[in-house]
Amino acid sequence: MDRLTAETRIAELTKQIERHNYLYYVEDRPEITDAEYDQLMRELLELEGLFPDLAQPDSPTQRVGGEPLPFFEKVVHKTPMLSLGNAFNEDDLRDFDRRVRQAVGSQTVRYVCELKIDGLAVSLHYENGLFVKGATRGDGTTGEDITQNLRTIRSIPLRLSEPLTLEARGEAYMPKPAFEKLNKEREERGEPLFANPRNSAAGSLRQLDPKIAASRQLDTFIYSIGDLQGMRVESHSEGLALLESLGFHVNKERRVFSDIEDVIAFIDGWIEKRPSLPYEIDGMVIKVDSYAQQQELGFTAKSPRWAIAYKFPAEEAITILEGIEVSVGRTGTVTPTAILKPVSLAGTTVKRASLHNEDIIREKGLLLGDHVVVKKAGDIIPEIVAVLPERRTGAETPFSMPTHCPECGSELVRVEEEVALRCINPMCPAQIREGIIHFVSRTAMNIEGLGEKVVAQLFNQDIVRSVADLYYLHLQRDELLGMERMGEKSVDNLLAAIEASKENSLERLLFGLGIRLVGAKAARVLAEHFGDMDAIMQANEEELTQIDEIGPKMAASLVNYFRQPQAQAVIERLRDAGVNMTYKGIRVESGADLPFAGKTIVLTGTLAQMTRQEAEEAIARLGGKVTGSVSKKTDLVIAGEKAGSKLEKAEKLGVAVIDEAGFREILDNN
Ligand code: IVH
């Protein structure tokens, strides 16, 4: 093919493919099959391969994801990306309406009511119609340049239908079916699951390798114009219509009302319809339509006065309790789990719910076969909040906890002061297996590729019977290759991950050993204080209790653990295998010069650039102590995105608050 023909064909294919993207992702009415679409893509890729200089910046082939980035550049937003004030009930909405009407006097007010999409805010920049840059919201003032990842989202036009220069803002999200599929695949691979579609969308867009975002089926809803050049728009609804005509995915479920009571009725309708949507919403947004009125109303320090977010109450669903499964944890605690008829709740299919302990079963009078109300507690673990006895048919049956361990058969005991039943056989296979699962988990030794299922297989086939065996697995390559779904490559990866974990700092190992009462935080305190494993093993109760945060019970548990010959043997085998036994972080000896020295700090909301554990580790390194709740004793609150009641409380008590950017600055300077 000659160059000219190729050029014409490339332009044609680009147009066709983008049209089909639009039909599929924005209009939801595809005209061709996936195979036909793939064929067009292949042809374009082939031509671009033959004539690389003809590949256009807005080519749909750009969507497959280019090379990984070393880091994300910072983007300062031209106008800050603010958040919204919240309304939690109808009266809050009526108050909002009153404030708006007071400010605009006798003019008519029109409200645009939209769904509040639960994803993450993004800003998209176009120059002369071409998508040039996209960023996260970050702290509102400065975000991160995630253009490479956003390009992979097919509902984001790479070229607008008109050559306009503008900034569009909206929400990137993961549709519920894509989320469920992703988590299922992760579960099969033994990878940690995402708690909800919002986290998985955020996690996907924060990857430096755009191929990951490209594989995640993300979508967008654009909800405002940040900046528009060479054109005047008078109202928000006009702006949305313009965005739609330019090729953006704008949510269709929006309505305009003049009366706040109609707004309330519309919202009520959505509380009902919410579960049937194929994406997550966490509320509704009500915006004054006229831009002139918006300007009159202005902003508070954090949010516009012309808009408000109505937050939905936590989502609940009714389903049937089909069974109760009893399992044994690593400390021998026996926990019942409700097996439910699968039901869709807050974006995920719920099949199990926590029952914590037997008392809850008794208190709630649960019978097998009962209709129950399930609710998402926090983010991921659903719980049963109520029983509906009025729905009983008479076929329901009572449940009683077993008297013997379901795994090893030994008699269960109720430990004093504890509600839970416990298996006290130290050789109970369930406890050993769960202990290994804990050891390899993300917060402990963080060995990738060793999910629960793989560990269970290794354990059941007698390949790994203690955590130390993991470090001798390279001697059992053939056995590994003989396991289900274990090819050469996965075995290599697994062995490499195990090898890498040898270098972990002491606190991970200490936490991983699963010593009773010793959590991640205590492990860090101990590692920091003693510096190496031997010193901890030799410490007596008195020395241990002298450390802040180590109480007498934990001290006794530590001494008791290290006294056991089996524990000593495991540690020796780990040491022989080359597992690091020293603390590698910064030791806080006096700590007086550190910025957080002696400070009690509360973390709240979601941090965009680090996990909670990383933030806690950083605070500890800088001398601070992290606590869970805000009180007068709190010195500082670090508030990420969507910080809620803790932030409010801090503000009420006059406790100092910094955002993620402020926190970063302290970290960078230290
Ligand atoms: S308007 C000035 N409209 O909700 C703020 N926001 O706190 C303009 N969100 O993170 C935001 N759906 O990303 C607006 N239809 C919608 C929205 C929406 C979701 C998010 C937004 C922000 C948060 C507001």
mmCIF file of N, CA and C in Angstrom, residues 430-524:
data_model
loop_
_atom_site.group_PDB
_atom_site.id
_atom_site.type_symbol
_atom_site.label_atom_id
_atom_site.label_comp_id
_atom_site.label_asym_id
_atom_site.label_seq_id
_atom_site.Cartn_x
_atom_site.Cartn_y
_atom_site.Cartn_z
ATOM 1 N N ALA A 430 -6.207 -26.380 61.200
ATOM 2 C CA ALA A 430 -6.818 -25.111 60.761
ATOM 3 C C ALA A 430 -5.994 -23.936 61.258
ATOM 4 N N GLN A 431 -5.565 -24.026 62.516
ATOM 5 C CA GLN A 431 -4.800 -22.917 63.087
ATOM 6 C C GLN A 431 -3.457 -22.757 62.381
ATOM 7 N N ILE A 432 -2.817 -23.895 62.092
ATOM 8 C CA ILE A 432 -1.506 -23.815 61.428
ATOM 9 C C ILE A 432 -1.671 -23.214 60.025
ATOM 10 N N ARG A 433 -2.676 -23.715 59.302
ATOM 11 C CA ARG A 433 -2.917 -23.217 57.940
ATOM 12 C C ARG A 433 -3.230 -21.719 57.958
ATOM 13 N N GLU A 434 -4.126 -21.322 58.857
ATOM 14 C CA GLU A 434 -4.500 -19.906 58.932
ATOM 15 C C GLU A 434 -3.303 -19.054 59.350
ATOM 16 N N GLY A 435 -2.439 -19.631 60.176
ATOM 17 C CA GLY A 435 -1.221 -18.929 60.597
ATOM 18 C C GLY A 435 -0.301 -18.667 59.409
ATOM 19 N N ILE A 436 -0.220 -19.650 58.509
ATOM 20 C CA ILE A 436 0.633 -19.464 57.318
ATOM 21 C C ILE A 436 0.014 -18.401 56.407
ATOM 22 N N ILE A 437 -1.317 -18.454 56.279
ATOM 23 C CA ILE A 437 -2.005 -17.451 55.449
ATOM 24 C C ILE A 437 -1.738 -16.052 56.003
ATOM 25 N N HIS A 438 -1.766 -15.945 57.308
ATOM 26 C CA HIS A 438 -1.488 -14.651 57.943
ATOM 27 C C HIS A 438 -0.038 -14.228 57.677
ATOM 28 N N PHE A 439 0.886 -15.167 57.787
ATOM 29 C CA PHE A 439 2.311 -14.880 57.607
ATOM 30 C C PHE A 439 2.609 -14.285 56.228
ATOM 31 N N VAL A 440 1.956 -14.822 55.194
ATOM 32 C CA VAL A 440 2.274 -14.368 53.838
ATOM 33 C C VAL A 440 1.455 -13.143 53.428
ATOM 34 N N SER A 441 0.487 -12.738 54.272
ATOM 35 C CA SER A 441 -0.451 -11.687 53.877
ATOM 36 C C SER A 441 0.243 -10.349 53.677
ATOM 37 N N ARG A 442 -0.506 -9.454 53.052
ATOM 38 C CA ARG A 442 0.060 -8.169 52.649
ATOM 39 C C ARG A 442 0.631 -7.368 53.811
ATOM 40 N N THR A 443 -0.075 -7.372 54.942
ATOM 41 C CA THR A 443 0.416 -6.569 56.065
ATOM 42 C C THR A 443 1.576 -7.251 56.787
ATOM 43 N N ALA A 444 1.754 -8.567 56.574
ATOM 44 C CA ALA A 444 2.877 -9.259 57.218
ATOM 45 C C ALA A 444 4.025 -9.386 56.207
ATOM 46 N N MET A 445 4.393 -10.602 55.790
ATOM 47 C CA MET A 445 5.565 -10.746 54.913
ATOM 48 C C MET A 445 5.283 -10.369 53.453
ATOM 49 N N ASN A 446 4.034 -10.163 53.127
ATOM 50 C CA ASN A 446 3.654 -9.646 51.806
ATOM 51 C C ASN A 446 4.238 -10.462 50.660
ATOM 52 N N ILE A 447 3.957 -11.758 50.646
ATOM 53 C CA ILE A 447 4.474 -12.615 49.574
ATOM 54 C C ILE A 447 3.411 -12.746 48.484
ATOM 55 N N GLU A 448 3.664 -12.105 47.363
ATOM 56 C CA GLU A 448 2.686 -12.111 46.284
ATOM 57 C C GLU A 448 2.577 -13.493 45.649
ATOM 58 N N GLY A 449 1.405 -13.843 45.193
ATOM 59 C CA GLY A 449 1.230 -15.131 44.525
ATOM 60 C C GLY A 449 0.905 -16.249 45.501
ATOM 61 N N LEU A 450 0.908 -15.917 46.791
ATOM 62 C CA LEU A 450 0.550 -16.933 47.783
ATOM 63 C C LEU A 450 -0.795 -16.586 48.414
ATOM 64 N N GLY A 451 -1.831 -16.763 47.644
ATOM 65 C CA GLY A 451 -3.170 -16.484 48.163
ATOM 66 C C GLY A 451 -3.631 -17.626 49.054
ATOM 67 N N GLU A 452 -4.811 -17.433 49.640
ATOM 68 C CA GLU A 452 -5.340 -18.439 50.562
ATOM 69 C C GLU A 452 -5.425 -19.823 49.939
ATOM 70 N N LYS A 453 -5.876 -19.844 48.660
ATOM 71 C CA LYS A 453 -6.087 -21.150 48.034
ATOM 72 C C LYS A 453 -4.769 -21.875 47.824
ATOM 73 N N VAL A 454 -3.744 -21.130 47.403
ATOM 74 C CA VAL A 454 -2.438 -21.760 47.162
ATOM 75 C C VAL A 454 -1.873 -22.284 48.486
ATOM 76 N N VAL A 455 -1.979 -21.461 49.535
ATOM 77 C CA VAL A 455 -1.467 -21.911 50.834
ATOM 78 C C VAL A 455 -2.208 -23.173 51.275
ATOM 79 N N ALA A 456 -3.529 -23.167 51.116
ATOM 80 C CA ALA A 456 -4.299 -24.338 51.543
ATOM 81 C C ALA A 456 -3.841 -25.583 50.780
ATOM 82 N N GLN A 457 -3.587 -25.419 49.490
ATOM 83 C CA GLN A 457 -3.111 -26.549 48.684
ATOM 84 C C GLN A 457 -1.748 -27.038 49.171
ATOM 85 N N LEU A 458 -0.828 -26.087 49.376
ATOM 86 C CA LEU A 458 0.521 -26.446 49.847
ATOM 87 C C LEU A 458 0.438 -27.172 51.179
ATOM 88 N N PHE A 459 -0.473 -26.717 52.010
ATOM 89 C CA PHE A 459 -0.628 -27.289 53.342
ATOM 90 C C PHE A 459 -1.247 -28.683 53.259
ATOM 91 N N ASN A 460 -2.323 -28.774 52.487
ATOM 92 C CA ASN A 460 -3.019 -30.060 52.395
ATOM 93 C C ASN A 460 -2.151 -31.135 51.752
ATOM 94 N N GLN A 461 -1.255 -30.709 50.854
ATOM 95 C CA GLN A 461 -0.396 -31.698 50.194
ATOM 96 C C GLN A 461 0.910 -31.907 50.964
ATOM 97 N N ASP A 462 0.936 -31.386 52.198
ATOM 98 C CA ASP A 462 2.099 -31.598 53.069
ATOM 99 C C ASP A 462 3.393 -30.981 52.548
ATOM 100 N N ILE A 463 3.267 -30.005 51.658
ATOM 101 C CA ILE A 463 4.486 -29.385 51.126
ATOM 102 C C ILE A 463 4.959 -28.313 52.106
ATOM 103 N N VAL A 464 4.003 -27.589 52.683
ATOM 104 C CA VAL A 464 4.347 -26.560 53.670
ATOM 105 C C VAL A 464 3.557 -26.830 54.945
ATOM 106 N N ARG A 465 4.232 -27.139 56.037
ATOM 107 C CA ARG A 465 3.530 -27.382 57.300
ATOM 108 C C ARG A 465 3.857 -26.322 58.349
ATOM 109 N N SER A 466 4.840 -25.456 58.050
ATOM 110 C CA SER A 466 5.104 -24.342 58.964
ATOM 111 C C SER A 466 5.629 -23.188 58.118
ATOM 112 N N VAL A 467 5.617 -21.984 58.688
ATOM 113 C CA VAL A 467 6.024 -20.834 57.876
ATOM 114 C C VAL A 467 7.469 -20.975 57.405
ATOM 115 N N ALA A 468 8.299 -21.669 58.181
ATOM 116 C CA ALA A 468 9.707 -21.814 57.794
ATOM 117 C C ALA A 468 9.831 -22.633 56.513
ATOM 118 N N ASP A 469 8.912 -23.599 56.312
ATOM 119 C CA ASP A 469 8.981 -24.444 55.101
ATOM 120 C C ASP A 469 8.940 -23.614 53.819
ATOM 121 N N LEU A 470 8.298 -22.439 53.888
ATOM 122 C CA LEU A 470 8.180 -21.600 52.686
ATOM 123 C C LEU A 470 9.553 -21.284 52.114
ATOM 124 N N TYR A 471 10.532 -21.109 53.023
ATOM 125 C CA TYR A 471 11.858 -20.688 52.575
ATOM 126 C C TYR A 471 12.725 -21.858 52.098
ATOM 127 N N TYR A 472 12.150 -23.057 52.099
ATOM 128 C CA TYR A 472 12.868 -24.211 51.565
ATOM 129 C C TYR A 472 12.117 -24.775 50.354
ATOM 130 N N LEU A 473 11.136 -24.002 49.883
ATOM 131 C CA LEU A 473 10.312 -24.474 48.764
ATOM 132 C C LEU A 473 11.098 -24.631 47.467
ATOM 133 N N HIS A 474 12.189 -23.855 47.318
ATOM 134 C CA HIS A 474 12.959 -23.962 46.070
ATOM 135 C C HIS A 474 13.546 -25.370 45.912
ATOM 136 N N LEU A 475 13.613 -26.108 47.011
ATOM 137 C CA LEU A 475 14.127 -27.480 46.926
ATOM 138 C C LEU A 475 13.032 -28.443 46.470
ATOM 139 N N GLN A 476 11.807 -27.913 46.338
ATOM 140 C CA GLN A 476 10.687 -28.802 45.981
ATOM 141 C C GLN A 476 9.988 -28.332 44.716
ATOM 142 N N ARG A 477 10.772 -27.897 43.766
ATOM 143 C CA ARG A 477 10.242 -27.385 42.498
ATOM 144 C C ARG A 477 9.254 -28.356 41.832
ATOM 145 N N ASP A 478 9.631 -29.649 41.824
ATOM 146 C CA ASP A 478 8.783 -30.628 41.137
ATOM 147 C C ASP A 478 7.414 -30.735 41.779
ATOM 148 N N GLU A 479 7.414 -30.733 43.119
ATOM 149 C CA GLU A 479 6.134 -30.800 43.833
ATOM 150 C C GLU A 479 5.286 -29.570 43.485
ATOM 151 N N LEU A 480 5.935 -28.420 43.417
ATOM 152 C CA LEU A 480 5.202 -27.190 43.097
ATOM 153 C C LEU A 480 4.612 -27.273 41.699
ATOM 154 N N LEU A 481 5.428 -27.762 40.763
ATOM 155 C CA LEU A 481 4.957 -27.861 39.376
ATOM 156 C C LEU A 481 3.801 -28.840 39.242
ATOM 157 N N GLY A 482 3.718 -29.743 40.181
ATOM 158 C CA GLY A 482 2.643 -30.731 40.127
ATOM 159 C C GLY A 482 1.323 -30.193 40.661
ATOM 160 N N MET A 483 1.352 -28.979 41.206
ATOM 161 C CA MET A 483 0.111 -28.442 41.781
ATOM 162 C C MET A 483 -0.796 -27.839 40.709
ATOM 163 N N GLU A 484 -2.077 -27.736 41.058
ATOM 164 C CA GLU A 484 -3.064 -27.162 40.145
ATOM 165 C C GLU A 484 -2.663 -25.749 39.736
ATOM 166 N N ARG A 485 -2.812 -25.433 38.488
ATOM 167 C CA ARG A 485 -2.559 -24.097 37.956
ATOM 168 C C ARG A 485 -1.185 -23.531 38.299
ATOM 169 N N MET A 486 -0.175 -24.387 38.359
ATOM 170 C CA MET A 486 1.181 -23.915 38.655
ATOM 171 C C MET A 486 2.105 -24.288 37.510
ATOM 172 N N GLY A 487 2.363 -23.338 36.635
ATOM 173 C CA GLY A 487 3.286 -23.576 35.527
ATOM 174 C C GLY A 487 4.677 -23.096 35.933
ATOM 175 N N GLU A 488 5.635 -23.269 35.006
ATOM 176 C CA GLU A 488 7.020 -22.838 35.266
ATOM 177 C C GLU A 488 7.047 -21.385 35.735
ATOM 178 N N LYS A 489 6.263 -20.547 34.983
ATOM 179 C CA LYS A 489 6.348 -19.117 35.249
ATOM 180 C C LYS A 489 5.810 -18.773 36.636
ATOM 181 N N SER A 490 4.659 -19.367 36.983
ATOM 182 C CA SER A 490 4.120 -19.015 38.302
ATOM 183 C C SER A 490 5.008 -19.534 39.420
ATOM 184 N N VAL A 491 5.638 -20.693 39.191
ATOM 185 C CA VAL A 491 6.560 -21.217 40.212
ATOM 186 C C VAL A 491 7.747 -20.259 40.370
ATOM 187 N N ASP A 492 8.302 -19.816 39.224
ATOM 188 C CA ASP A 492 9.428 -18.863 39.288
ATOM 189 C C ASP A 492 9.028 -17.608 40.042
ATOM 190 N N ASN A 493 7.843 -17.079 39.684
ATOM 191 C CA ASN A 493 7.385 -15.842 40.340
ATOM 192 C C ASN A 493 7.210 -16.042 41.836
ATOM 193 N N LEU A 494 6.621 -17.169 42.175
ATOM 194 C CA LEU A 494 6.366 -17.446 43.589
ATOM 195 C C LEU A 494 7.690 -17.537 44.359
ATOM 196 N N LEU A 495 8.645 -18.295 43.796
ATOM 197 C CA LEU A 495 9.933 -18.444 44.489
ATOM 198 C C LEU A 495 10.659 -17.102 44.597
ATOM 199 N N ALA A 496 10.522 -16.278 43.553
ATOM 200 C CA ALA A 496 11.176 -14.962 43.592
ATOM 201 C C ALA A 496 10.529 -14.095 44.676
ATOM 202 N N ALA A 497 9.199 -14.181 44.802
ATOM 203 C CA ALA A 497 8.507 -13.370 45.812
ATOM 204 C C ALA A 497 8.910 -13.821 47.216
ATOM 205 N N ILE A 498 9.062 -15.128 47.389
ATOM 206 C CA ILE A 498 9.477 -15.647 48.700
ATOM 207 C C ILE A 498 10.895 -15.171 49.010
ATOM 208 N N GLU A 499 11.768 -15.268 48.002
ATOM 209 C CA GLU A 499 13.160 -14.845 48.173
ATOM 210 C C GLU A 499 13.205 -13.358 48.574
ATOM 211 N N ALA A 500 12.404 -12.554 47.859
ATOM 212 C CA ALA A 500 12.420 -11.109 48.123
ATOM 213 C C ALA A 500 11.958 -10.807 49.548
ATOM 214 N N SER A 501 11.028 -11.618 50.056
ATOM 215 C CA SER A 501 10.471 -11.344 51.385
ATOM 216 C C SER A 501 11.509 -11.543 52.493
ATOM 217 N N LYS A 502 12.614 -12.227 52.160
ATOM 218 C CA LYS A 502 13.665 -12.429 53.176
ATOM 219 C C LYS A 502 14.237 -11.095 53.637
ATOM 220 N N GLU A 503 14.131 -10.098 52.750
ATOM 221 C CA GLU A 503 14.738 -8.802 53.058
ATOM 222 C C GLU A 503 13.830 -7.904 53.890
ATOM 223 N N ASN A 504 12.611 -8.335 54.168
ATOM 224 C CA ASN A 504 11.688 -7.488 54.938
ATOM 225 C C ASN A 504 12.287 -7.051 56.272
ATOM 226 N N SER A 505 11.876 -5.886 56.701
ATOM 227 C CA SER A 505 12.309 -5.416 58.010
ATOM 228 C C SER A 505 11.652 -6.275 59.104
ATOM 229 N N LEU A 506 12.273 -6.326 60.258
ATOM 230 C CA LEU A 506 11.864 -7.217 61.349
ATOM 231 C C LEU A 506 10.375 -7.157 61.726
ATOM 232 N N GLU A 507 9.783 -5.947 61.693
ATOM 233 C CA GLU A 507 8.405 -5.844 62.189
ATOM 234 C C GLU A 507 7.430 -6.700 61.396
ATOM 235 N N ARG A 508 7.708 -6.884 60.098
ATOM 236 C CA ARG A 508 6.815 -7.705 59.278
ATOM 237 C C ARG A 508 6.901 -9.175 59.713
ATOM 238 N N LEU A 509 8.124 -9.613 59.967
ATOM 239 C CA LEU A 509 8.319 -10.990 60.403
ATOM 240 C C LEU A 509 7.665 -11.207 61.764
ATOM 241 N N LEU A 510 7.891 -10.259 62.652
ATOM 242 C CA LEU A 510 7.372 -10.377 64.006
ATOM 243 C C LEU A 510 5.841 -10.434 63.999
ATOM 244 N N PHE A 511 5.238 -9.571 63.192
ATOM 245 C CA PHE A 511 3.788 -9.571 63.078
ATOM 246 C C PHE A 511 3.330 -10.869 62.421
ATOM 247 N N GLY A 512 4.093 -11.310 61.405
ATOM 248 C CA GLY A 512 3.736 -12.506 60.652
ATOM 249 C C GLY A 512 3.717 -13.767 61.496
ATOM 250 N N LEU A 513 4.516 -13.804 62.560
ATOM 251 C CA LEU A 513 4.562 -15.004 63.400
ATOM 252 C C LEU A 513 3.222 -15.253 64.089
ATOM 253 N N GLY A 514 2.404 -14.207 64.161
ATOM 254 C CA GLY A 514 1.054 -14.392 64.697
ATOM 255 C C GLY A 514 1.030 -14.617 66.201
ATOM 256 N N ILE A 515 1.898 -13.928 66.917
ATOM 257 C CA ILE A 515 1.924 -14.057 68.379
ATOM 258 C C ILE A 515 0.658 -13.403 68.927
ATOM 259 N N ARG A 516 -0.012 -14.106 69.827
ATOM 260 C CA ARG A 516 -1.278 -13.601 70.345
ATOM 261 C C ARG A 516 -1.142 -12.172 70.877
ATOM 262 N N LEU A 517 -2.071 -11.322 70.549
ATOM 263 C CA LEU A 517 -2.165 -9.926 70.982
ATOM 264 C C LEU A 517 -1.157 -8.990 70.314
ATOM 265 N N VAL A 518 -0.203 -9.543 69.548
ATOM 266 C CA VAL A 518 0.798 -8.666 68.918
ATOM 267 C C VAL A 518 0.348 -8.297 67.496
ATOM 268 N N GLY A 519 -0.197 -7.101 67.385
ATOM 269 C CA GLY A 519 -0.661 -6.615 66.083
ATOM 270 C C GLY A 519 0.473 -5.945 65.335
ATOM 271 N N ALA A 520 0.146 -5.410 64.152
ATOM 272 C CA ALA A 520 1.168 -4.791 63.300
ATOM 273 C C ALA A 520 1.842 -3.615 64.005
ATOM 274 N N LYS A 521 1.020 -2.878 64.761
ATOM 275 C CA LYS A 521 1.557 -1.678 65.383
ATOM 276 C C LYS A 521 2.526 -2.042 66.519
ATOM 277 N N ALA A 522 2.113 -3.006 67.348
ATOM 278 C CA ALA A 522 2.978 -3.431 68.450
ATOM 279 C C ALA A 522 4.262 -4.036 67.893
ATOM 280 N N ALA A 523 4.139 -4.783 66.790
ATOM 281 C CA ALA A 523 5.329 -5.396 66.196
ATOM 282 C C ALA A 523 6.316 -4.312 65.790
ATOM 283 N N ARG A 524 5.777 -3.224 65.259
ATOM 284 C CA ARG A 524 6.665 -2.143 64.828
ATOM 285 C C ARG A 524 7.360 -1.497 66.035
#
